[in-house]
XYZ file of C-alpha atoms in Angstrom:
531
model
C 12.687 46.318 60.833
C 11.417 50.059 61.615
C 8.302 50.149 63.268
C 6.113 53.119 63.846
C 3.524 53.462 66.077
C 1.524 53.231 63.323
C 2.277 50.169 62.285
C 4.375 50.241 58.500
C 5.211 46.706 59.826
C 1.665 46.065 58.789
C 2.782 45.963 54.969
C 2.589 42.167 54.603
C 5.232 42.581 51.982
C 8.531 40.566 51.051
C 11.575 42.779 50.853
C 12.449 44.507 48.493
C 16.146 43.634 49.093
C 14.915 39.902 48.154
C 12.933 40.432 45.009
C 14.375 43.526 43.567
C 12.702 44.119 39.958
C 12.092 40.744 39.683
C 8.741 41.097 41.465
C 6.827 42.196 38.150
C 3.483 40.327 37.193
C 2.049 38.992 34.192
C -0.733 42.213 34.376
C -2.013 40.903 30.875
C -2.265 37.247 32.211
C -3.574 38.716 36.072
C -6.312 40.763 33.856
C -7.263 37.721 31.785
C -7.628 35.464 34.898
C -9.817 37.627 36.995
C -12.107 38.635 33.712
C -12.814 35.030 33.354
C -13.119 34.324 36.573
C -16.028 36.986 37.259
C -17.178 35.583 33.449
C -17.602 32.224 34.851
C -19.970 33.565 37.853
C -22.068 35.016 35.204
C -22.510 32.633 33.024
C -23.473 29.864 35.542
C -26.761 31.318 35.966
C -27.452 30.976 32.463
C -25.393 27.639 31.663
C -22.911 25.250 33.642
C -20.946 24.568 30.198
C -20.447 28.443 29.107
C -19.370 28.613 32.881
C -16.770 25.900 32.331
C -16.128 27.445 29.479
C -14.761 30.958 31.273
C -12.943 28.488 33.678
C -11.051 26.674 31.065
C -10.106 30.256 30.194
C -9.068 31.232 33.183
C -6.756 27.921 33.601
C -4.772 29.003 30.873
C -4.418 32.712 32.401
C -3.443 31.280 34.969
C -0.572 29.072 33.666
C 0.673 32.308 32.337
C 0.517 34.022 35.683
C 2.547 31.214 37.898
C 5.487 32.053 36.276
C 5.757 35.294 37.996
C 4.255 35.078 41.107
C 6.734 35.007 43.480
C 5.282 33.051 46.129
C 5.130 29.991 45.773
C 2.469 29.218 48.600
C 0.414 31.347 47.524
C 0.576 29.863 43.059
C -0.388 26.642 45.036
C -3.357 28.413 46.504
C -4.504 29.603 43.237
C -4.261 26.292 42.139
C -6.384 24.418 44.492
C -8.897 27.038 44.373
C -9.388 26.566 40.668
C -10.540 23.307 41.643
C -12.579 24.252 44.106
C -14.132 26.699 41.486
C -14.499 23.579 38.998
C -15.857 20.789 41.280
C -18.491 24.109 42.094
C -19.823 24.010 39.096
C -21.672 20.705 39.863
C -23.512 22.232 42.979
C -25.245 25.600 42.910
C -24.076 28.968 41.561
C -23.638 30.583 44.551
C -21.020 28.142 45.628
C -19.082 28.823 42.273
C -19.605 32.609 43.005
C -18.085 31.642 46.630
C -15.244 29.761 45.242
C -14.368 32.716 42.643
C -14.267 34.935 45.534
C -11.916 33.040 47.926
C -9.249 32.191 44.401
C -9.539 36.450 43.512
C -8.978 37.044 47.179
C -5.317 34.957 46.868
C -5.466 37.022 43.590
C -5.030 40.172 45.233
C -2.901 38.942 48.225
C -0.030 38.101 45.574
C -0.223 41.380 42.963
C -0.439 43.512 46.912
C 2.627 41.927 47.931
C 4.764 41.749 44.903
C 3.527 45.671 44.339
C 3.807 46.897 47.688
C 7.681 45.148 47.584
C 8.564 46.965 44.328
C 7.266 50.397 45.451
C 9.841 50.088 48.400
C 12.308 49.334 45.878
C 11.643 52.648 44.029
C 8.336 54.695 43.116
C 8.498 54.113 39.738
C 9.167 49.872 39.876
C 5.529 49.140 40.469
C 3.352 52.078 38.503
C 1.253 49.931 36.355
C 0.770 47.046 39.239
C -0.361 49.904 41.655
C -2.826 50.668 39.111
C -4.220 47.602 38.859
C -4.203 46.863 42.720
C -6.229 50.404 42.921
C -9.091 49.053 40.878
C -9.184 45.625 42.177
C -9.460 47.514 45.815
C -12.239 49.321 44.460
C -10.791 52.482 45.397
C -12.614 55.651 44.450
C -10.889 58.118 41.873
C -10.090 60.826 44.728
C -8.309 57.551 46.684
C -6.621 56.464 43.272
C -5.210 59.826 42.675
C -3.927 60.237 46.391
C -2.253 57.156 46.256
C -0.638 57.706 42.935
C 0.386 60.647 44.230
C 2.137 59.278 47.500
C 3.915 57.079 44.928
C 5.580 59.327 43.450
C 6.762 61.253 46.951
C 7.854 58.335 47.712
C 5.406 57.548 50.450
C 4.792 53.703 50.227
C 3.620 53.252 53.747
C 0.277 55.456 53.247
C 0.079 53.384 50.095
C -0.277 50.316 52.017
C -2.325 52.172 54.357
C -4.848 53.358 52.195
C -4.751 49.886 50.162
C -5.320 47.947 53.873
C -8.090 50.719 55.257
C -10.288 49.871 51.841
C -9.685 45.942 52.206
C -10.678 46.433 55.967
C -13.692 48.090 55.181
C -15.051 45.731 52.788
C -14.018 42.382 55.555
C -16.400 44.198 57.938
C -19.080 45.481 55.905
C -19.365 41.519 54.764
C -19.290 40.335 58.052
C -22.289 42.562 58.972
C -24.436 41.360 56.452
C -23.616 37.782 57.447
C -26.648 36.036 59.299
C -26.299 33.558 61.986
C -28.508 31.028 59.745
C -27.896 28.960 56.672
C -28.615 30.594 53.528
C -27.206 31.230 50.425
C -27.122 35.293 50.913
C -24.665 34.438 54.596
C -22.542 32.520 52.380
C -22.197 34.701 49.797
C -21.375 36.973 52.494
C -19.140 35.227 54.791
C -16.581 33.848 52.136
C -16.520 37.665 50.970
C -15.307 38.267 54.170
C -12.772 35.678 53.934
C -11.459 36.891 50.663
C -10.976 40.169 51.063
C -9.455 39.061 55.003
C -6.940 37.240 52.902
C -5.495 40.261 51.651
C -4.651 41.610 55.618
C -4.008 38.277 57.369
C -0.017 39.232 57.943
C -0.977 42.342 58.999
C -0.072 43.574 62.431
C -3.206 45.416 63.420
C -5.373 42.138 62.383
C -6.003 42.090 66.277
C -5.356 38.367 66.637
C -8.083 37.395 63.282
C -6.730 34.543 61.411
C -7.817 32.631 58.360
C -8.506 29.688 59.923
C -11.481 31.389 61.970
C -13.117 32.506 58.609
C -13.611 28.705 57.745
C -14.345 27.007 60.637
C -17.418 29.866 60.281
C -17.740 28.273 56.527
C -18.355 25.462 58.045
C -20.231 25.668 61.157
C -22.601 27.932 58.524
C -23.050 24.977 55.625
C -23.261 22.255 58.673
C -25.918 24.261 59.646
C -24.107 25.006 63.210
C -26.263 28.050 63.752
C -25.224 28.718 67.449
C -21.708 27.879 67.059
C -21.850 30.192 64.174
C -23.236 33.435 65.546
C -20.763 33.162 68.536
C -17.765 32.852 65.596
C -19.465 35.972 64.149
C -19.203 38.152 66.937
C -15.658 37.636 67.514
C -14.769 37.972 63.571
C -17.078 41.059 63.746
C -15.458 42.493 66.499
C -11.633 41.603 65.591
C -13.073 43.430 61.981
C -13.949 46.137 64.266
C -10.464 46.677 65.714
C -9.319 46.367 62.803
C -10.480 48.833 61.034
C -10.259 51.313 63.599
C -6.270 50.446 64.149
C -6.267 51.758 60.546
C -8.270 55.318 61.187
C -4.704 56.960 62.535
C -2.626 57.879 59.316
C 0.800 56.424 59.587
C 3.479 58.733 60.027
C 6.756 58.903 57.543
C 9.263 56.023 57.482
C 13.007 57.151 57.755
C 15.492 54.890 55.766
C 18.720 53.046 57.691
C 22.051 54.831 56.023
C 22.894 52.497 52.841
C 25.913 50.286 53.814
C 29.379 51.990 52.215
C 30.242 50.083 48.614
C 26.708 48.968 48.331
C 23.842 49.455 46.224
C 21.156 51.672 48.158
C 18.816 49.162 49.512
C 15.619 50.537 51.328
C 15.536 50.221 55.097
C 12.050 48.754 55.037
C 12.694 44.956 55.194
C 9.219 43.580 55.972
C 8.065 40.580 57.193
C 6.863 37.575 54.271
C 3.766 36.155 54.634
C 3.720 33.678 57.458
C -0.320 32.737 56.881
C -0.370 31.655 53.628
C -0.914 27.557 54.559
C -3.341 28.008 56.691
C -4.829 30.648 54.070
C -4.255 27.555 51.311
C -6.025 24.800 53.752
C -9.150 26.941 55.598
C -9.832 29.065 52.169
C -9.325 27.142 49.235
C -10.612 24.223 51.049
C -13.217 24.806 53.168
C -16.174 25.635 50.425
C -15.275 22.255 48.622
C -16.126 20.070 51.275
C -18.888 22.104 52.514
C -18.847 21.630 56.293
C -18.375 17.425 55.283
C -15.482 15.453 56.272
C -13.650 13.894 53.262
C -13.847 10.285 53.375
C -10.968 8.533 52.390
C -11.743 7.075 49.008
C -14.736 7.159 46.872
C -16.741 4.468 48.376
C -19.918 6.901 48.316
C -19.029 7.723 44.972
C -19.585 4.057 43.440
C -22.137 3.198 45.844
C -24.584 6.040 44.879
C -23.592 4.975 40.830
C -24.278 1.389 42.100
C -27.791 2.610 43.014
C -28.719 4.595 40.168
C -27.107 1.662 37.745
C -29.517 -0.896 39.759
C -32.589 1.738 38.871
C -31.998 2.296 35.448
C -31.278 -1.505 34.861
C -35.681 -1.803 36.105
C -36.488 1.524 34.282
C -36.845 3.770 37.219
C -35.341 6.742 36.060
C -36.656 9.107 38.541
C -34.937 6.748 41.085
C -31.721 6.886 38.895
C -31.811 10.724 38.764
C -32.224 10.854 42.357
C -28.675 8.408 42.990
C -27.145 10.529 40.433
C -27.883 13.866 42.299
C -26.261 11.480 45.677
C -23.356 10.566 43.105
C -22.900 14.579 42.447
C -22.236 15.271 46.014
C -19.927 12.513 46.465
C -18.009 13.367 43.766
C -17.557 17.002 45.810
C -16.335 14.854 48.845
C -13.447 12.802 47.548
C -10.157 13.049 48.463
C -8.057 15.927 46.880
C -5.726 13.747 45.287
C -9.187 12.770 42.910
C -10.481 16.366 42.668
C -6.863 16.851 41.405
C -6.794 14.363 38.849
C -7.072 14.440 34.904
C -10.826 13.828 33.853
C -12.191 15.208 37.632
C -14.042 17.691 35.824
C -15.152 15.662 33.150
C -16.642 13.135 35.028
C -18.305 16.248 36.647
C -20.165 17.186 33.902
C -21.415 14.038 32.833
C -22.587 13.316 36.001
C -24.479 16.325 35.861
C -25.668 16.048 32.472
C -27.259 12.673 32.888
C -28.915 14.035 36.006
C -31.045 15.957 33.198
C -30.876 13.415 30.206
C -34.067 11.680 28.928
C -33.991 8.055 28.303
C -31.700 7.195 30.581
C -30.220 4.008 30.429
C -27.836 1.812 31.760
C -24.957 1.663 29.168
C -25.158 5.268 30.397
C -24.194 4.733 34.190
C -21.748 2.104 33.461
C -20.094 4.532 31.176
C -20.448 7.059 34.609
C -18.575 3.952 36.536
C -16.105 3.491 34.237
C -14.993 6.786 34.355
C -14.980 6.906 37.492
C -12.420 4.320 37.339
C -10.273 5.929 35.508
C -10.269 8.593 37.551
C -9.153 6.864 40.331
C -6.291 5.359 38.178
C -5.113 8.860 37.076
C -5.198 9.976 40.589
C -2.677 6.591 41.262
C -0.607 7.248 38.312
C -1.715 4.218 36.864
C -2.833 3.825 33.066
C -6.533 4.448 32.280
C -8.596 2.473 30.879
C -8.673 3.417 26.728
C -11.845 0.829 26.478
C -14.005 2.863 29.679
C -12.780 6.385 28.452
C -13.989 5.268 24.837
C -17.356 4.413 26.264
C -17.542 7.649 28.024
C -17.258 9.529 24.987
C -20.041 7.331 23.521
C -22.074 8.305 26.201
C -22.009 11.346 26.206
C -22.653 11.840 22.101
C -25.019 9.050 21.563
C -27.690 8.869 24.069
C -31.295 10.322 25.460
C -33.192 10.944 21.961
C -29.860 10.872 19.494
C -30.263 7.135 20.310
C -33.795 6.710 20.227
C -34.169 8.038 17.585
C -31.457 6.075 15.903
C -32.652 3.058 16.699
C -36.110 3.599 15.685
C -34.878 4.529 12.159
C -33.047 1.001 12.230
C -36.166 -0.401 13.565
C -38.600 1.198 10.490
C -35.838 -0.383 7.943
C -35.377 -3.641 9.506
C -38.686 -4.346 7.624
C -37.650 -3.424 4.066
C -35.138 -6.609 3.661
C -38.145 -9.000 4.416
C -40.698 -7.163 2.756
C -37.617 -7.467 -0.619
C -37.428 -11.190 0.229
C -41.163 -11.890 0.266
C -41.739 -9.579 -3.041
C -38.708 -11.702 -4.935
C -39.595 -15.139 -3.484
C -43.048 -15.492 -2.291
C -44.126 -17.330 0.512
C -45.260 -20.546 -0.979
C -41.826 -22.236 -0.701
C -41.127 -23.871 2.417
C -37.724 -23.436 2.400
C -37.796 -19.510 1.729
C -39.966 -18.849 4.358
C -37.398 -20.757 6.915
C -34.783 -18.166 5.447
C -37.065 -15.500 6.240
C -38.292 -16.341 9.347
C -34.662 -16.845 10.161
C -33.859 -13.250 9.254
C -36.681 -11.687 10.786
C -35.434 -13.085 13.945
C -32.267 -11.585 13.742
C -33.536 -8.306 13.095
C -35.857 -8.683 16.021
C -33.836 -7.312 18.649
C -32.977 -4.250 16.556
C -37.035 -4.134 16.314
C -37.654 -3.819 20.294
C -34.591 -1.266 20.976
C -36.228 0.902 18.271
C -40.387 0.653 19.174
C -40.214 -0.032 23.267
C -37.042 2.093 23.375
C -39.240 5.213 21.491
C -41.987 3.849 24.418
C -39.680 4.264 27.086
C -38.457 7.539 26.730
C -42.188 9.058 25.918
C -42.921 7.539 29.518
C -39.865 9.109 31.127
C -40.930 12.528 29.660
C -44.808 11.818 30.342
C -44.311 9.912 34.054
C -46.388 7.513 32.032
C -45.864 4.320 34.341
C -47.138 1.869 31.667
C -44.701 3.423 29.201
C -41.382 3.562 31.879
C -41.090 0.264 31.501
C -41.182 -0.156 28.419
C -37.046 -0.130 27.926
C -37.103 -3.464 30.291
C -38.625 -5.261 27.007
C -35.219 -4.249 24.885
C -32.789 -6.711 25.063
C -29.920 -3.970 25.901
C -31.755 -3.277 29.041
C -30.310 -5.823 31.472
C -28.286 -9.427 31.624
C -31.112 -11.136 30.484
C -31.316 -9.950 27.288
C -28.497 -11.675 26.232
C -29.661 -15.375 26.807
C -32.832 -13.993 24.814
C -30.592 -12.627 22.735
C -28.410 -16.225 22.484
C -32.159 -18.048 21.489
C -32.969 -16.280 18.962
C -29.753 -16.337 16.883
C -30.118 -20.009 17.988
C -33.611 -20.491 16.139
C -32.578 -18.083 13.566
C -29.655 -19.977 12.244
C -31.376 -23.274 12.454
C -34.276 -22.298 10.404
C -31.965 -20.533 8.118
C -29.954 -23.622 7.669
C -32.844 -25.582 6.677
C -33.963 -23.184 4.502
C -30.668 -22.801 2.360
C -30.014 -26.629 2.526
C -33.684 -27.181 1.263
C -33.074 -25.092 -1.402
C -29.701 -26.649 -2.030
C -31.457 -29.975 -2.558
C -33.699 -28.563 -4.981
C -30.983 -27.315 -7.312
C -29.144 -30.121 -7.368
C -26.457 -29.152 -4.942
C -26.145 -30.865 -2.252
C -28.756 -34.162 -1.293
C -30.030 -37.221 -3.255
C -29.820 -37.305 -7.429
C -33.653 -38.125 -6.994
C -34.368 -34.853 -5.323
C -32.296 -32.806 -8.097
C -34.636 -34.601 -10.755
C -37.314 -34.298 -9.459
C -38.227 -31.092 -7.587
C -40.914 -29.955 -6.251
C -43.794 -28.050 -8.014
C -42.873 -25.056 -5.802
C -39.658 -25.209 -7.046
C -40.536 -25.309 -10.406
C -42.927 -22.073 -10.096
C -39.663 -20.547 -8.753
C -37.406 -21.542 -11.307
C -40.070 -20.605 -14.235
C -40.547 -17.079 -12.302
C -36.124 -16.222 -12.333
């Protein structure tokens, strides 16, 4: 390798010699990812599923990107960091905003690499990349021009200088307007820092910064570590420092080894691959998820704060269920990656966070939450999921809050037209008929209290009514003992309904003593005179 004492070893490049042509992105599929990924930081101020929306988006770029990025490490990256950026969603936006950050700064780190290792190939290999890179560098049109320019001359080192300088200069501004103290504008801030810092980590004139220090600032800042934090600070401030100033001095011209006789002309500047990219993968992708928390090592938390809000909703506390849900939220954010990995994570997300919000909460809603859950841990396991729990989580999520309330109390208003038919046809005056109508009234009766006390219910969980909360507890869906309730009434339903129908058996001759079919009763009669 030629070194200058300027540093062109800085270029954090693979050879050229290694990738050749082949080092040509997806530009289409880069542009697509980063537009959605900026869409999705918008949109979460304004709503968590348009957000999701833009990430969803942005998945699919990126399955169209991986193909051609030619580091491996660094696809991996990209991948954990878009699920970072989902299991964000569920916190606050400016931890989705941090997460976008840290996955565009691996972004960059791959198109500078692959670009930079093309342009020592030849000028003319990586035109349209270099354009891109400009912009993403935020480079001003005079900078854009010059380095177009020293493309073509075939200057590749002061394009890597240039590229590093502006990269530099945004690492250090970000620093300085990180706070020792923990708020949401110093960690806006600091993982700014740490994305653009991504972009120079192999570089020579890094003055000893690593990755690694950028999140153990992460997470001394969300832990709340103010001291430890302002003394990590200083030191990234200051390596920033010497950083930037290492890249003041414009590099001087690179000569080129003699090509080897027989032998394709291969450029003489063979610099070094990335060497940080794991610890870029572990400290930046990872470090925002957790939040300063340690991971525990399965999702005990998880079901326990469920548990809690299940054992709230099953009395009709819902402000006490809410509360367990918001527990279960953060939870969720703290289980192992092998779950944050898994099919249905980010489902299970979202409906999490939607029942945080719904009205009428009730408990066929958090066991649907547990059963997904479940599943979740079965995907993660590679074991079959549960059809039965994911069913019920679909049900859950479509018919609940006022769609069911609603519902019900519809059910509830025409439970009393098959009665009111009987009574009209029949009268009351026969014994027997009003056994058979009794009977079905009480088998319509629990239809009856899921419509009126469940409407109750959810007007006191949008009042704070506490007479009307607990209302739901007088539905027989509300708990386990509805369904002894529920086992008594069918009970004294279908014995009063037997009578009833053998009664009127006997009077038609049917069934019973010949005596009884002669002679019925006067009741009977008016009946039979009426039909």
């Amino acid at each position: 390798m030629n070194r200058t004492p300027h540093g062109w070893a800085r270029v954090p490049v693979l050879a050229a010699a290694l990738l050749g042509t082949a080092g040509a992105q997806d530009l289409g599929a880069y542009r697509q990812l980063a537009g959605n990924l900026d869409g999705a930081v918008r949109a979460r101020a304004e709503s968590a599923q348009a957000a999701l929306a833009r990430l969803d988006a942005a998945t699919q770029a990126l399955t169209l990107l991986k193909p051609t990025l030619r580091n491996r490490q660094l696809a991996a990256g990209l991948d954990d960091a878009m699920s970072s950026a989902r299991a964000a969603l569920a916190r606050t936006p400016a931890e989705l905003e941090a997460q976008v950050m840290l996955a565009r700064g691996l972004m960059r780190k791959a198109l500078y690499d692959q670009t930079l290792a093309q342009l020592v190939a030849g000028p003319a290999n990586g035109t349209a990349q270099l354009q891109l890179l400009t912009r993403e560098f935020g480079l001003s049109p005079e900078g854009t021009k010059a380095v177009m320019t020293e493309n073509k001359t075939g200057h590749a080192e002061r394009v890597a200088w240039r590229l590093q300088r502006a990269a530099a200069s945004r690492v250090l501004s970000s620093l300085k307007a990180t706070r020792p103290e923990r708020t949401t504008a110093s960690y806006v801030s600091l993982a700014r820092a740490t994305s653009w810092f991504t972009v120079l980590q192999d570089t020579a004139g890094s003055s000893g910064l690593k990755v690694s220090q950028f999140g153990d600032a992460l997470r001394q800042l969300t832990s709340g570590q103010t001291t430890e934090l302002a003394a990590s600070l200083g030191v990234l401030r200051q390596g920033a420092s010497a950083l930037v100033a290492s890249l003041v001095p414009e590099p001087r011209a690179i000569t080129r080894r003699p090509q080897a006789s027989g032998g394709d002309a291969t450029p003489a500047v063979v610099v070094r691959a990335p060497v940080a990219v794991d610890s870029a993968r572990s400290s930046v992708a990872g470090t925002p998820v957790t939040a300063g928390i340690t991971q525990s090592a399965d999702a005990s938390p998880l079901y326990a704060a469920l548990g809690r809000a299940l054992a709230a909703a099953g009395h009709g506390d819902n402000a006490a269920a809410r509360t367990e849900l918001a527990r279960a939220t953060v939870a969720l954010a703290d289980v192992p990656a092998s779950l944050r990995t898994a099919r249905g994570y980010t489902d299970l997300v979202f409906n999490i966070t939607a029942a945080q919000s719904r009205t009428a909460l009730r408990v066929s809603d958090v066991q649907a939450l547990i059963g997904q859950a479940a599943n979740l841990e079965a995907a993660a396991a590679g074991r079959a999921p549960s059809t039965l729990d994911a069913v019920s989580g679909s049900v859950a999520r479509s018919f609940s809050g006022w769609l069911r309330v609603l519902v019900f109390l519809l059910l509830a208003a025409l439970a009393a037209v098959p009665l009111y038919l009987l009574n009209l046809a029949f009268g009351a005056r026969n014994t027997y008929w009003r056994a058979v109508m009794v009977g079905t009234g009480l088998l319509l009766l629990p239809v009856f209290l899921e419509g009126v006390f469940g409407l109750l219910g959810a007007l006191g969980d949008v009042s704070g009514a506490g007479a009307l909360r607990g209302a739901a507890n007088v539905t027989l869906s509300q708990g386990a003992y509805g369904l002894p309730v529920w086992a008594l009434l069918c009970a004294v339903a279908i014995a009063l309904m037997s009578y009833g129908f053998r009664g009127l058996c006997q009077q038609f001759g049917l069934m019973g003593s010949v005596g009884a079919a002669r002679h019925p009763t006067q009741s009977g009669l008016e009946w039979d005179e009426d039909l």
